[in-house]
Coordinates of C-alpha atoms in Angstrom, one line a residue:
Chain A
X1180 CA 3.1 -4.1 5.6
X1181 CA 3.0 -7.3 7.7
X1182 CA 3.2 -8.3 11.2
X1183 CA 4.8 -11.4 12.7
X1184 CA 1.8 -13.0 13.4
X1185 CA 0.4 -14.1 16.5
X1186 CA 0.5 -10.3 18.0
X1187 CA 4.3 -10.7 18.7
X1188 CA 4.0 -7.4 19.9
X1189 CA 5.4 -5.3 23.3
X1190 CA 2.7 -5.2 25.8
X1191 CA 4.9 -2.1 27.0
X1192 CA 5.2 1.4 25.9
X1193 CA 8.1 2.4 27.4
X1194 CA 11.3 -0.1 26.3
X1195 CA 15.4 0.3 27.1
X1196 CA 18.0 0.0 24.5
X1197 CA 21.6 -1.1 25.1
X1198 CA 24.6 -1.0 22.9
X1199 CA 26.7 -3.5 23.6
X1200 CA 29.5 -3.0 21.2
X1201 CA 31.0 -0.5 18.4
X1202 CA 31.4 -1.1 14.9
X1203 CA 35.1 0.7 13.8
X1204 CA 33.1 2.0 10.8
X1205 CA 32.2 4.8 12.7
X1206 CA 33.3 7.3 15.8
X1207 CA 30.7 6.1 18.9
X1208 CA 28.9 9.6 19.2
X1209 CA 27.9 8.6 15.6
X1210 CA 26.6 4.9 16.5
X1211 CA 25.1 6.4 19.1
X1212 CA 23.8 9.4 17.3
X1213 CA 22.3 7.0 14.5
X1214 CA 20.8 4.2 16.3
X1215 CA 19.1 7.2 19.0
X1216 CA 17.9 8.6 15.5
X1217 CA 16.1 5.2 14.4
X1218 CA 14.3 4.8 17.5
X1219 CA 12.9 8.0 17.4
X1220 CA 11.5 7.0 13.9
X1221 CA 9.1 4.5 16.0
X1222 CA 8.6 6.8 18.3
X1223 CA 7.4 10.0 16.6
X1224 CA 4.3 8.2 15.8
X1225 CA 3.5 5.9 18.3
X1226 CA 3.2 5.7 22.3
X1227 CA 6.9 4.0 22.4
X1228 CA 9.2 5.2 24.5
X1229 CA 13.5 3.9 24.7
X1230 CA 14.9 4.4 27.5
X1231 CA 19.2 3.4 27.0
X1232 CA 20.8 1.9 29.9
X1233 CA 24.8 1.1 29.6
X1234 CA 24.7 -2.1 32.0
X1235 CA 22.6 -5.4 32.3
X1236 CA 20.0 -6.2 30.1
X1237 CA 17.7 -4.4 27.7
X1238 CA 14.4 -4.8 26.1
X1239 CA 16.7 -4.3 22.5
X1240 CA 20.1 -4.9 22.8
X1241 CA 22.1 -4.1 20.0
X1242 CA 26.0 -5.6 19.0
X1243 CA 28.2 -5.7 16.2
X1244 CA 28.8 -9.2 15.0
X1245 CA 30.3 -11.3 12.1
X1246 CA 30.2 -14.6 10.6
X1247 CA 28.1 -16.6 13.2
X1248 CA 27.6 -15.4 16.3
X1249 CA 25.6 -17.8 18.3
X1250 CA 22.3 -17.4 17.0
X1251 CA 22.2 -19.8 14.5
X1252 CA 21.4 -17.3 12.0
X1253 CA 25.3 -16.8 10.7
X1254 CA 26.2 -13.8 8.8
X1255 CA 27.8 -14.0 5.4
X1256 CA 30.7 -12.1 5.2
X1257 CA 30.6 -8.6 3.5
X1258 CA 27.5 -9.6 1.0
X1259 CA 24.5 -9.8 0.7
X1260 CA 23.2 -10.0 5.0
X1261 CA 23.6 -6.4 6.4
X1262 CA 21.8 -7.1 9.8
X1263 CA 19.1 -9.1 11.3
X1264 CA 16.5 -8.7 14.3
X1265 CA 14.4 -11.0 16.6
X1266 CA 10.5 -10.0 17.0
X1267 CA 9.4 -8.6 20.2
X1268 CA 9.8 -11.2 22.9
X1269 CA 12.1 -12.5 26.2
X1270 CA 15.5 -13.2 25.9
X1271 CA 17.2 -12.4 22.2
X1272 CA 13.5 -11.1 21.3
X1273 CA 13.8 -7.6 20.2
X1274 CA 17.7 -7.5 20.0
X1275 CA 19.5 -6.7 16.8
X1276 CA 22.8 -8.2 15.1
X1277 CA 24.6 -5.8 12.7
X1278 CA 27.6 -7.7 10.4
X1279 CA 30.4 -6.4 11.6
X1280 CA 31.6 -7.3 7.6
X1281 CA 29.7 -5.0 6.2
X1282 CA 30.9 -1.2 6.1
X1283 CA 28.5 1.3 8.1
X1284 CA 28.6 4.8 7.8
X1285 CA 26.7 7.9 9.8
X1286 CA 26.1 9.8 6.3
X1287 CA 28.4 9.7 3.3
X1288 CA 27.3 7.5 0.4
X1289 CA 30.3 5.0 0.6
X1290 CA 28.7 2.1 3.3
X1291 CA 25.9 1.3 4.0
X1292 CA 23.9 4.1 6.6
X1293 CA 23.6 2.7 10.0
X1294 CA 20.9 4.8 10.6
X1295 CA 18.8 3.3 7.9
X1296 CA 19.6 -0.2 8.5
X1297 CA 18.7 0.3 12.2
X1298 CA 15.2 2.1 11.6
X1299 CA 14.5 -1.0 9.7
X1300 CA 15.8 -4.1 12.4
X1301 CA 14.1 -2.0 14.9
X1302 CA 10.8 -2.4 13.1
X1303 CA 11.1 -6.2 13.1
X1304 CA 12.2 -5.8 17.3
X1305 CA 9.3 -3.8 17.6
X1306 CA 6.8 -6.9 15.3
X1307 CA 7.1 -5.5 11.9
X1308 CA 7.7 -8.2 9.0
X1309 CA 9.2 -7.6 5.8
X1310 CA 6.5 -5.6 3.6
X1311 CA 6.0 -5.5 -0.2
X1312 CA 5.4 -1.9 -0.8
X1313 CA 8.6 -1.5 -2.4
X1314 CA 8.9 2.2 -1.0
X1315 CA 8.6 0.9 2.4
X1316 CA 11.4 0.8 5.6
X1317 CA 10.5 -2.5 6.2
X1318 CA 11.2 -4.0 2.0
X1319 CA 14.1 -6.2 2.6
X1320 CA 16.4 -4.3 0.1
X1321 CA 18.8 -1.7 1.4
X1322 CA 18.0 1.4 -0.7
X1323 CA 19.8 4.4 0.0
X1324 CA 18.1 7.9 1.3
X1325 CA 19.2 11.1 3.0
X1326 CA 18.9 10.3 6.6
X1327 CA 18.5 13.9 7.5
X1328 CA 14.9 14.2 5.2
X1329 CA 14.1 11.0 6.4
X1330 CA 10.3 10.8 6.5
X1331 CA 8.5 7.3 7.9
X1332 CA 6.5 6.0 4.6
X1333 CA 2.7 5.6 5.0
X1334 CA 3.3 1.7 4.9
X1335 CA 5.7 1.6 7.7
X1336 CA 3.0 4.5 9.8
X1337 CA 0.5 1.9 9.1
X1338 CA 2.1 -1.3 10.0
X1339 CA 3.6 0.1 13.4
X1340 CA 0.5 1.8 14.5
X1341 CA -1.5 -1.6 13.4
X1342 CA 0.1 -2.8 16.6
X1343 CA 0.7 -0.2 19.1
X1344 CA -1.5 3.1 18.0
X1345 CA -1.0 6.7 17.1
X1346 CA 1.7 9.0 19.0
X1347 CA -1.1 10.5 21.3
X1348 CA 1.4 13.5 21.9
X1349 CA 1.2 14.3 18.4
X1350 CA -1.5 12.7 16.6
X1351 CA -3.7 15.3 14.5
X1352 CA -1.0 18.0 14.5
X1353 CA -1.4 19.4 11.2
X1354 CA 2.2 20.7 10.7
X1355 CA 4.2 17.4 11.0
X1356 CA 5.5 15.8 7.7
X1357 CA 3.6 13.5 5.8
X1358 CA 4.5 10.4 5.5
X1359 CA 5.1 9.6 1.6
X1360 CA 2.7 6.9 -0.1
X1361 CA 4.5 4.3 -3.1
X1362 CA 2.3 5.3 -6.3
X1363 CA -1.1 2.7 -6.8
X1364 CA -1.3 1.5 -10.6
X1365 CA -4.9 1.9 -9.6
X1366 CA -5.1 5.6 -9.1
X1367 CA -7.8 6.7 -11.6
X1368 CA -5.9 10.3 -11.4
X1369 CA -2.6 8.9 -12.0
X1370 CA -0.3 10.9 -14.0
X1371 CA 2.4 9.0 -15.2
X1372 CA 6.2 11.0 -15.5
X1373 CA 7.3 8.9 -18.3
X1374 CA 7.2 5.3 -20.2
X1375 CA 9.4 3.6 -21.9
X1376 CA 10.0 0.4 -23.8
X1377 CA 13.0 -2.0 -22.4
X1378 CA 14.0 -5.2 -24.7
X1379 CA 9.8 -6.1 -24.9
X1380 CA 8.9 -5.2 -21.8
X1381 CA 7.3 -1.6 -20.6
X1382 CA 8.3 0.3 -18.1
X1383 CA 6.0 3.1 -16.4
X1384 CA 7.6 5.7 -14.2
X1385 CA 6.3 7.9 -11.6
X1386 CA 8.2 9.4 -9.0
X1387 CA 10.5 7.3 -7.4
X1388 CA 9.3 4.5 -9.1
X1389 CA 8.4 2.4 -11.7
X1390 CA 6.2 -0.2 -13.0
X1391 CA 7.7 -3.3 -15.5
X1392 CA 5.5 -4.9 -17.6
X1393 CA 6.6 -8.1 -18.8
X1394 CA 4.2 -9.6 -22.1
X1395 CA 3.7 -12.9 -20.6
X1396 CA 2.5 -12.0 -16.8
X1397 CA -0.5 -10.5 -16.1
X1398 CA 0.2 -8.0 -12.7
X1399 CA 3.3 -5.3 -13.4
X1400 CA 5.5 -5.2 -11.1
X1401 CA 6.6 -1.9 -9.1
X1402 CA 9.9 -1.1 -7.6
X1403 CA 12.8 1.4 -6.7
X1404 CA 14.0 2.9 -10.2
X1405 CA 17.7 3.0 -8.4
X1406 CA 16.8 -0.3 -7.2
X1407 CA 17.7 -1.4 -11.1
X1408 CA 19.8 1.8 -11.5
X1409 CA 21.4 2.7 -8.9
X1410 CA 22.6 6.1 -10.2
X1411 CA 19.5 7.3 -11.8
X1412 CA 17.3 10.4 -10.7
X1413 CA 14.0 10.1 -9.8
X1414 CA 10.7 11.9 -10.8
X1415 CA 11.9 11.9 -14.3
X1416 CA 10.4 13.9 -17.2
X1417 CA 11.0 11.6 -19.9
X1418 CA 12.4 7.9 -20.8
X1419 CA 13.3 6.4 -23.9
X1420 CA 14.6 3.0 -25.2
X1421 CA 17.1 3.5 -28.4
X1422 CA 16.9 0.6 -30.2
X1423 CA 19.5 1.8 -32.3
X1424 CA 22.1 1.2 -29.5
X1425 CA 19.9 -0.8 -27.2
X1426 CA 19.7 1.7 -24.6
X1427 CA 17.2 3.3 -21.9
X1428 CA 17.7 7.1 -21.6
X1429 CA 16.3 8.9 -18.9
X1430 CA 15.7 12.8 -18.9
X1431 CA 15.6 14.7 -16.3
X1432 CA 15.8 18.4 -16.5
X1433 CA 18.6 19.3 -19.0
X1434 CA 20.6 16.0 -18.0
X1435 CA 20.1 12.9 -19.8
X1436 CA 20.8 9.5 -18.5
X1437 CA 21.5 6.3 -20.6
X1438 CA 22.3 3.0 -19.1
X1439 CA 22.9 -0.3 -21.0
X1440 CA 21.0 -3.3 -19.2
X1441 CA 22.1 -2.1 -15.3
X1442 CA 25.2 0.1 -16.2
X1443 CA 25.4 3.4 -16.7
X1444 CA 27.0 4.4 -20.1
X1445 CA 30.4 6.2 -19.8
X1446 CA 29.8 9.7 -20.2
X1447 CA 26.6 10.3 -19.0
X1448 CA 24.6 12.0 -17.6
X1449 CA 24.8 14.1 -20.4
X1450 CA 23.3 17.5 -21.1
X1451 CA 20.0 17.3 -23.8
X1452 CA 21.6 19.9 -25.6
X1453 CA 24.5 17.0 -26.9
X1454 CA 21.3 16.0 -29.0
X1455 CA 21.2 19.4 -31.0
X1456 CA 18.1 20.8 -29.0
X1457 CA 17.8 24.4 -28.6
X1458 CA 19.8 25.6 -25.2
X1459 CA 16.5 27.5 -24.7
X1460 CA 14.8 23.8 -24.0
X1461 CA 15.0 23.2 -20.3
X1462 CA 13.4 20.0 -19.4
X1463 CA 11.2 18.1 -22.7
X1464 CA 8.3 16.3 -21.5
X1465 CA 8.3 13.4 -23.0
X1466 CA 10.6 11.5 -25.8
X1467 CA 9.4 8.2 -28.1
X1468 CA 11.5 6.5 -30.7
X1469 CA 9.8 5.7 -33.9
X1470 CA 11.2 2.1 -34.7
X1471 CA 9.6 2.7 -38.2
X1472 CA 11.7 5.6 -39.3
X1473 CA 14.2 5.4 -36.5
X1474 CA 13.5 9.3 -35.3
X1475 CA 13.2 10.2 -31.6
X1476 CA 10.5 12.9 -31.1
X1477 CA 11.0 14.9 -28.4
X1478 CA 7.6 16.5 -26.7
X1479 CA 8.3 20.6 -25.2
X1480 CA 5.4 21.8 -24.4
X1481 CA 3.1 21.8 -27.1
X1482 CA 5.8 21.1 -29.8
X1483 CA 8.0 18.7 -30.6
X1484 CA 11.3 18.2 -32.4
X1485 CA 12.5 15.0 -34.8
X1486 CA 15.4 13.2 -33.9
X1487 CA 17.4 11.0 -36.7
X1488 CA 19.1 8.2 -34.1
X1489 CA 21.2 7.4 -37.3
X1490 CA 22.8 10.2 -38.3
X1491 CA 22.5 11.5 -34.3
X1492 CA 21.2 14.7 -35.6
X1493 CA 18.2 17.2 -35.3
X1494 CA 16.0 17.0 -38.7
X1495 CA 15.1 20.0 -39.8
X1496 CA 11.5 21.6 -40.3
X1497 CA 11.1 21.3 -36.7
X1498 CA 9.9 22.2 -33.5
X1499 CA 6.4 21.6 -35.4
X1500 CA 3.2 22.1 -32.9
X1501 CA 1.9 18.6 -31.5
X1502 CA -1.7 19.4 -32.8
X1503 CA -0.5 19.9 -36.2
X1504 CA 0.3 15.9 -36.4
X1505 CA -1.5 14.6 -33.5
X1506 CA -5.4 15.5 -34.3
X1507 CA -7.3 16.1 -31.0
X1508 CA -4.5 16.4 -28.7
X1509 CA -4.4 19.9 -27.0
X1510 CA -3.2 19.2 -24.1
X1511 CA -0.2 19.6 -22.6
X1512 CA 2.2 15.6 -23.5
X1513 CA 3.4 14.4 -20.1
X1514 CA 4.9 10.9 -21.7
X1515 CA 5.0 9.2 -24.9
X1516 CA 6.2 5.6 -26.3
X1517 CA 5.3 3.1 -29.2
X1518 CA 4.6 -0.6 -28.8
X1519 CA 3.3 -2.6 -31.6
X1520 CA 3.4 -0.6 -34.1
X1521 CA 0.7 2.2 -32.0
X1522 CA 2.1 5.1 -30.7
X1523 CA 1.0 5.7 -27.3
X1524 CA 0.8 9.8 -26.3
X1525 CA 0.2 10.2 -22.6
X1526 CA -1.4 13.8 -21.8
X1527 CA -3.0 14.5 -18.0
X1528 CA -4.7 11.2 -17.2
X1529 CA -5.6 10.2 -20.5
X1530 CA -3.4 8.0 -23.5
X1531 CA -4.4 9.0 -27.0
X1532 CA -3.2 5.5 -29.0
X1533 CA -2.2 7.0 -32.8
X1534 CA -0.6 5.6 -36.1
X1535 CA 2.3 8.0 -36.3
X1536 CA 2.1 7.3 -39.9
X1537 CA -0.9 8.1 -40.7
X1538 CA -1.8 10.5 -37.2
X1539 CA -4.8 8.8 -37.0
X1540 CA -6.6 8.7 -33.4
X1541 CA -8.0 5.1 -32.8
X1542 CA -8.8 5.4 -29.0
X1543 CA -8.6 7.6 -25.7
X1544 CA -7.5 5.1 -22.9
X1545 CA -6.9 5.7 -19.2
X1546 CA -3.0 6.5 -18.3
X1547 CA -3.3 2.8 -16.4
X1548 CA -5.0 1.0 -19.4
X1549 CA -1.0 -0.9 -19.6
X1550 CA -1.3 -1.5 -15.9
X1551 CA -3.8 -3.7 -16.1
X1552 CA -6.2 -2.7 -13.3
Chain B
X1432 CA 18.5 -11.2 -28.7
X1433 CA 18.6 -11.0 -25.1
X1434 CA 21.8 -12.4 -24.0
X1435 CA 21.7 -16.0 -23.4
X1436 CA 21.2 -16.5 -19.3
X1437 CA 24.7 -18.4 -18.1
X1438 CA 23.2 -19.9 -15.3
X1439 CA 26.0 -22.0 -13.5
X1440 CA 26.0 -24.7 -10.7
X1441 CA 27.1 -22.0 -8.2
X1442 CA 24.5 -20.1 -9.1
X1443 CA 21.5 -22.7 -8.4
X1444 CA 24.1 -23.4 -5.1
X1445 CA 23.7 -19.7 -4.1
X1446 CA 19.8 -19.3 -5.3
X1447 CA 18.8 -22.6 -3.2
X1448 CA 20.8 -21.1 0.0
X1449 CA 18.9 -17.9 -0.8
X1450 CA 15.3 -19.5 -1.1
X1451 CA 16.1 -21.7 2.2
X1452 CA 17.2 -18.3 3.9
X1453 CA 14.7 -16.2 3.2
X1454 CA 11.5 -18.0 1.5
X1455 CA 11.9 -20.9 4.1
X1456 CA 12.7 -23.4 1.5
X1457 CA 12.8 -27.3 2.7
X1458 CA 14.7 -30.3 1.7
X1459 CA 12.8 -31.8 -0.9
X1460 CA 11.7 -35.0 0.3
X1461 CA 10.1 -37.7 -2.2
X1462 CA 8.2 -36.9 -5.7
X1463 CA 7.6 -33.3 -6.5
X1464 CA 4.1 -32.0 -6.0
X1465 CA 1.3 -33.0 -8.5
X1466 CA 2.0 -30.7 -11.0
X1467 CA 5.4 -31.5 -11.0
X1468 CA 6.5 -28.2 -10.0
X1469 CA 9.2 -28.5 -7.8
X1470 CA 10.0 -26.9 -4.2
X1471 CA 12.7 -24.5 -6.3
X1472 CA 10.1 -23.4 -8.9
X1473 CA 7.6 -22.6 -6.5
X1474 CA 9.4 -21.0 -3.7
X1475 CA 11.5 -18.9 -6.6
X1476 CA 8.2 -17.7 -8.1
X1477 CA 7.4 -17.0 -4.5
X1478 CA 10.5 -14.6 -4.2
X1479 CA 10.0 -12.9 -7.9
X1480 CA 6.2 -12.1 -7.2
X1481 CA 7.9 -10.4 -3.4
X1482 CA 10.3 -8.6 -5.5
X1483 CA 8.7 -7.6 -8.8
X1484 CA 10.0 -9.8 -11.1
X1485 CA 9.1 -11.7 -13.9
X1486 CA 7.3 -14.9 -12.2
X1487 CA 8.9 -17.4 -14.2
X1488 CA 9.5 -20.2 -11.5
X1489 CA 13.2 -20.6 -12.9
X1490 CA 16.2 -18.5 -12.1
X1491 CA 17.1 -16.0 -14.9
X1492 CA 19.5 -13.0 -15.0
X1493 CA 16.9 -10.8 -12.9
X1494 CA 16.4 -13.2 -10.2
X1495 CA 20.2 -13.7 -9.6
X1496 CA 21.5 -10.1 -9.7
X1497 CA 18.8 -9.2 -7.1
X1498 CA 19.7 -12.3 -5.1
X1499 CA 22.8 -9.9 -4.6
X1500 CA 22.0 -7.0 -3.4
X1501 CA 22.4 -6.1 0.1
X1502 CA 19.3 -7.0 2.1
X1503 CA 18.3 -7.4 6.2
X1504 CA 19.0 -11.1 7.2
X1505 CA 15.2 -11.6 8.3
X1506 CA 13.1 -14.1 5.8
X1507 CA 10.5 -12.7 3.9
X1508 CA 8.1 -15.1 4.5
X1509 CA 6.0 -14.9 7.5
X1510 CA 8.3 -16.5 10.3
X1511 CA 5.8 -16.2 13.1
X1512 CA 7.6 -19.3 14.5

């Protein structure tokens, strides 16, 4: 997280709110509804207080505005800007601008959700920056999530209570939600959900994220998987570049995902049984395409099937049991993928590095030995 | 291959009004620093290390399609002022 600097920072608890105008987006019960909402998110876990009032002037006041509006900050139009906010202070300090151009809604996934957008300008009225944890309220990027399971993420928790403390009404009760943490490369008990490789680069997923590993830098860099793919699940089971038809697919229970650079292909998601895999096979655990012989294998359970990418068929003579061509690996394959001619079996925290020609074992690495701790 | 990048003049036009917005890029006045590395390079590298990119210092296929998705209007960089 990070602050404005220079404690720009209430030196009240208890702040009043006033909505100036409506946006025709949306009925006013549900402006009001939403931006009542996204103060509470501030609120639940710190002393703050918001008080509306309907006349005069407010700590925050909030408008709808397009184009430029007198700030010098002009919006752009529908595009890119959604909103803006000043940090704590007299005057415009604290108030927000949303652009009237862009298209709000109070729930449905055409628009952008007002109450989202709010939580996050009322972090910067209330001295929150931008942050880098990609999985945080306060990244610059609008990224869509159910409003109504909304949870603050640890980040945001941090950052806000950095400046004004812990919610003494409820700090230490044990039955409030916790806030969700963004995944650390660093974790030595990380478990990753799948990897893949993506035109040279790597990709390492793990809940709603994932790591990209570009050859020539030295730090991956994480972000939203629907960041990059909008329609994509998260918490996948396994990921897989075809290099066949230069194509990432994603699997995720008995749906499969493929998408072509950004761009989901038409027809997906799929189910995994259009590959030929027993119906019985519910989720696979991991999938890795052999650029050698041009086979996929698909990892279920302790087996695992050949796929010819070719002739888009199952080869026969399989499932066969992963310790029957993988010596020493007993465990349980929770991702798999080749680079350089290695293939790379993930299983718990560990990564067994194999030629799949041979099934030789030439090392047992950590699951972050790619993420370069 | 990857596709070639077709970086056009609009695009540098739209990436420089980006970097001004949001990584509090300046008119470049006289040489370029030492190194030669220009006020784009560095404040672009600036916004691909924010955003997870490849830090390449020049604008690639990446760098504009996330200069276009929708964002909040405050800069990134710390604007304390």
């Amino acid at each position: 997280f990070s602050t404005f600097g220079k404690n720009l920072k209430w030196e009240k608890n208890s702040l009043t709110y006033r909505i100036v105008n409506y946006t025709p987006d949306m009925s006013a019960p549900e402006v009001d509804d939403s931006v009542e909402k996204a103060l509470q998110v501030w609120a639940k876990v710190t002393p703050l207080r918001f008080t509306r009032i309907d006349n005069g002037t407010a700590d925050i006041m909030i408008s709808f505005v397009p184009q430029e509006h007198g700030d010098s900050y002009p919006f752009d139009g529908p595009g890119v800007f959604l909103a803006h906010a000043f940090p704590p202070g007299p005057g415009t300090g604290g108030d927000v601008h949303f652009d009237e151009d862009e298209s709000f809604t109070f729930s449905s996934n055409t628009g952008y959700i007002l109450f989202l957008v709010a939580a996050h300008e009322f972090g910067h009225s209330l001295g929150l920056s931008h942050s880098y944890d990609p999985g945080a309220l306060m990244y610059p990027w609008y990224s869509y999530n159910n409003p109504d399971t909304f949870v603050l993420p640890r980040d945001d928790v941090n950052g806000i209570q950095s400046l004004y403390g812990p919610n003494p009404d409820t700090d230490g009760d044990i039955d409030k939600p916790e806030p969700p943490t963004t995944p650390d490369a660093c974790d030595s008990t990380l478990v990753l959900d799948a990897v893949a490789t993506l035109r040279g680069e790597m990709l390492f997923f793990k809940d709603s994220f994932f790591w990209r590993s570009y050859p020539q830098s030295n730090t991956p860099q994480q972000t939203l998987i629907t960041n990059f793919w909008p329609e994509a699940p998260t918490h996948i089971d396994a990921a897989y570049e075809s290099q066949q038809s230069d194509r990432v697919l994603l699997f995720k229970g008995r749906r499969v995902w493929a998408f072509s650079g950004y761009d989901l292909v038409r027809g997906y998601p799929k189910s995994i049984s259009s590959f030929g895999l027993p119906k019985r096979v519910k989720k696979i655990n991991a999938a890795l395409y052999d650029v050698e012989s041009a086979k996929t294998l698909f990892f279920v359970g302790s087996s695992y099937y050949s796929y010819d990418e070719a002739k888009k068929t199952m080869d026969q003579g399989f499932p066969k049991r992963v310790d029957q061509t993988f010596s020493g690996l007993t465990g349980e394959v929770t991702a798999a993928f080749q680079y350089r001619s290695y293939t790379y079996i993930y299983s718990g925290p560990y990564m067994f590095e194999y030629s799949l020609s041979t099934g030789r074992l030439f090392r047992l690495l950590n699951n972050n030995y790619f993420l370069r701790c | 291959c990857v596709p070639v990048s077709q970086v056009t003049e609009q695009d540098e036009h739209d990436a420089e009004s980006y970097l001004k917005r949001f990584f509090n890029l300046t008119e470049e006045k006289g040489p370029t620093g030492r190194r030669g590395v220009s006020a784009v390079s560095s404040k672009l590298s600036e916004m691909q290390r924010f955003f997870g990119l490849q830090i390449a210092g020049t604008l690639d296929d990446d760098t504009m399609t996330m200069m276009k998705k929708p964002r909040c209007g405050v800069p990134d960089t710390n604007i304390a002022s």
